[in-house]
CSV table of C-alpha atoms in Angstrom, one decimal:
chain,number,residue,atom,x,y,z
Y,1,UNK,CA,89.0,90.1,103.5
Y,2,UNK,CA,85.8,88.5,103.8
Y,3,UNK,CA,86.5,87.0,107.1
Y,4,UNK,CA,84.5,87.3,110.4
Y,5,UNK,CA,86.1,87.6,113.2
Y,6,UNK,CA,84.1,85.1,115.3
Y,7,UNK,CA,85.6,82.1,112.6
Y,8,UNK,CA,89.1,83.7,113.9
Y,9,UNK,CA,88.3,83.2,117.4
Y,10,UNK,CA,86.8,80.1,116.6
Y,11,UNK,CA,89.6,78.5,114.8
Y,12,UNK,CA,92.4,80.1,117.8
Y,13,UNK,CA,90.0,77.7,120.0
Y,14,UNK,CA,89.7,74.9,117.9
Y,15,UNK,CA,93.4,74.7,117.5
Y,16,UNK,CA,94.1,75.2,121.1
Y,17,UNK,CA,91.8,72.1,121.8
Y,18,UNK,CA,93.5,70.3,119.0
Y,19,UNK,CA,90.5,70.1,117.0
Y,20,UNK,CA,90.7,69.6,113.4
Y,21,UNK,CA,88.2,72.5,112.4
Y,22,UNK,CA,86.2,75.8,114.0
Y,23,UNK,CA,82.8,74.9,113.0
Y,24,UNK,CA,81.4,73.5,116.1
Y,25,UNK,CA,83.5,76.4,118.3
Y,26,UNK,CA,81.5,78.6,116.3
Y,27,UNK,CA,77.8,78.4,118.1
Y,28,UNK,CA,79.8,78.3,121.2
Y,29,UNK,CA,81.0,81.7,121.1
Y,30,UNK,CA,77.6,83.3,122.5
Y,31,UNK,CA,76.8,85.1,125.9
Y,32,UNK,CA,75.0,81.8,127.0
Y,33,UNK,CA,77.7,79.3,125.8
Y,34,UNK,CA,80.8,81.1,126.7
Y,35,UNK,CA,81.5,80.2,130.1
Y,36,UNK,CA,81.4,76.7,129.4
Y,37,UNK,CA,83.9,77.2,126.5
Y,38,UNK,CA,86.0,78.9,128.8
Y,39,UNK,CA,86.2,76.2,131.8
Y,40,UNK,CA,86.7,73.4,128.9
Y,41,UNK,CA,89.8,75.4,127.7
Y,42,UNK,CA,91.0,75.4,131.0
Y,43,UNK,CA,90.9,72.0,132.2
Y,44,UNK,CA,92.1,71.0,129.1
Y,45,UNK,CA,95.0,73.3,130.6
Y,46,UNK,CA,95.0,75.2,127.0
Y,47,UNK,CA,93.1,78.2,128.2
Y,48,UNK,CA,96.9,80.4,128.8
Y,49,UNK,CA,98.0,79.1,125.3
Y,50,UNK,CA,99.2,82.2,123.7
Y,51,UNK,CA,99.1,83.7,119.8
Y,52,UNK,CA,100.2,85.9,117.2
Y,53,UNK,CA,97.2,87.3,115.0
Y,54,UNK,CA,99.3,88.6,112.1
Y,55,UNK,CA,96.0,90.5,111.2
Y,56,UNK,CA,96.4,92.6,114.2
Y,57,UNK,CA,100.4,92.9,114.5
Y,58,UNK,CA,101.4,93.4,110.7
Y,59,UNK,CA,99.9,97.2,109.1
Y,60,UNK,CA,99.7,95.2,105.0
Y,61,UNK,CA,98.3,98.4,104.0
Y,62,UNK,CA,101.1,100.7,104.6
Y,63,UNK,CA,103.2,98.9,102.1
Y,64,UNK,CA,100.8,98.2,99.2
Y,65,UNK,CA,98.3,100.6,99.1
Y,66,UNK,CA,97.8,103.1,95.8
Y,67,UNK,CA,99.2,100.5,93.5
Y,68,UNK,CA,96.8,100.7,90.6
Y,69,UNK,CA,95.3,97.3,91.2
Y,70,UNK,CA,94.3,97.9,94.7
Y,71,UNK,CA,92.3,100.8,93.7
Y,72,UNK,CA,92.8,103.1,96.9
Y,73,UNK,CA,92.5,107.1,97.1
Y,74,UNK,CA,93.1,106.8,100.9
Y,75,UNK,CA,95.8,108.7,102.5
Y,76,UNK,CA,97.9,106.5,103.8
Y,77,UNK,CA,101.5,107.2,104.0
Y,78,UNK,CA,103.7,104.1,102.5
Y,79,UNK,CA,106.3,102.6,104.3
Y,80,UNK,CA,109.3,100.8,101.7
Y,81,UNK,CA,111.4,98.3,101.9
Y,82,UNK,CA,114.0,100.2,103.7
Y,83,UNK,CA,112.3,102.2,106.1
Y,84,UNK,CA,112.1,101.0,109.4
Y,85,UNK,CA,108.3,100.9,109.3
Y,86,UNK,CA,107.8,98.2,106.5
Y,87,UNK,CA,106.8,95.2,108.1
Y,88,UNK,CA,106.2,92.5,105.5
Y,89,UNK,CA,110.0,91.6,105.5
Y,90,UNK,CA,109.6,90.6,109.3
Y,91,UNK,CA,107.6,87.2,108.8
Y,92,UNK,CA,111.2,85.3,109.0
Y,93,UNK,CA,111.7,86.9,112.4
Y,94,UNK,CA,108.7,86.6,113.8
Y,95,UNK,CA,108.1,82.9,113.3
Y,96,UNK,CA,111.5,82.3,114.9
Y,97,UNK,CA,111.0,84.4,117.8
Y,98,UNK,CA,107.4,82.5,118.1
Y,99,UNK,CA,109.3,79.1,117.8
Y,100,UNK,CA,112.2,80.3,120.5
Y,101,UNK,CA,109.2,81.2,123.0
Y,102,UNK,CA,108.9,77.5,124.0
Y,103,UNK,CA,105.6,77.2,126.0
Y,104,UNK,CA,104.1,80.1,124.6
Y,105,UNK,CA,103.8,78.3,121.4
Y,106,UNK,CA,104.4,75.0,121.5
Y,107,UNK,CA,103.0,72.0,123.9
Y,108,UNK,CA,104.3,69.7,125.9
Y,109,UNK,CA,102.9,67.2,124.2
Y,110,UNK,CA,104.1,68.3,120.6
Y,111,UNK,CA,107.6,68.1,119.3
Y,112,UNK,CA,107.7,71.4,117.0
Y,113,UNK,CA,105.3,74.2,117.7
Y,114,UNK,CA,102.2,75.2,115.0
Y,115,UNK,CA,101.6,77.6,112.7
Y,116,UNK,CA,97.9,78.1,111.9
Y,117,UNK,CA,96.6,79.8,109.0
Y,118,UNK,CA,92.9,81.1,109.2
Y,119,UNK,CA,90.6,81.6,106.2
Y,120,UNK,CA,87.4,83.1,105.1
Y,121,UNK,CA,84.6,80.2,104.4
Y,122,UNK,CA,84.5,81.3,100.8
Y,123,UNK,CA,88.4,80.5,100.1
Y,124,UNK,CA,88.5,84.7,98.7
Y,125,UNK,CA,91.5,84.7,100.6
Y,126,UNK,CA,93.4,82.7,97.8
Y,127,UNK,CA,92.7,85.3,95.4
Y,128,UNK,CA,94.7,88.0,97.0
Y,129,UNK,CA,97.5,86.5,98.8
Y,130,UNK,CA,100.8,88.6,99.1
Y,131,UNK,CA,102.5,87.0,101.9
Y,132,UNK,CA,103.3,83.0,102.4
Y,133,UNK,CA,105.7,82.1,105.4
């Protein structure tokens, strides 16, 4: 993925502050501009909003690595379908357990919590997608 992480922060703030896009969070997220970032999220009372990074919770690469098209000679050990360790077929439960969490997720002043989807600037990300929820 040709993602940086800073747009991932960026576009977890920017949705928090129910802004339509990251691009102005993203000079913001420096040493000298932080703080003020910080106190903005919080008096907007969004600073405790809470969520799930997929990129961080969900191992992709235990369940598709060494097929021929990915190219990888790494030694990963793959997890299948059955085995308790595949996670891909988990994205059904883990949106409803994210809906179920109420405030963690979804705002008072919304009637059905979000689901955010994050890409690189370049749109590369549409060129390998394996999972849609």
């Amino acid at each position: 993925w040709t993602g940086v992480f800073r747009d991932l922060v960026a576009a977890v703030v920017a949705d928090a502050m129910d802004w339509p896009t990251y691009e102005p969070v993203c000079p913001r997220l420096t040493a000298d501009h932080l703080a003020g970032l910080r106190q903005e999220l919080e008096q907007a009372g969004r600073l405790h909003v809470v969520y799930w990074i997929s990129a961080f919770a969900v191992n992709l690469h235990s369940s598709v690595c060494k097929q021929p098209e990915y190219d990888c000679m790494c030694e990963t050990i793959l997890h299948h379908k059955r085995s308790p360790l595949y996670e891909l077929d988990r994205a059904d439960e883990v949106m409803q357990v994210m809906f179920d969490a109420g405030e963690s997720v979804q705002r008072e002043d919304q009637e059905h919590p979000r689901h955010v989807l994050v890409m690189d600037c370049e749109g590369k990300l549409l060129t390998r997608a394996w999972v849609v929820t």
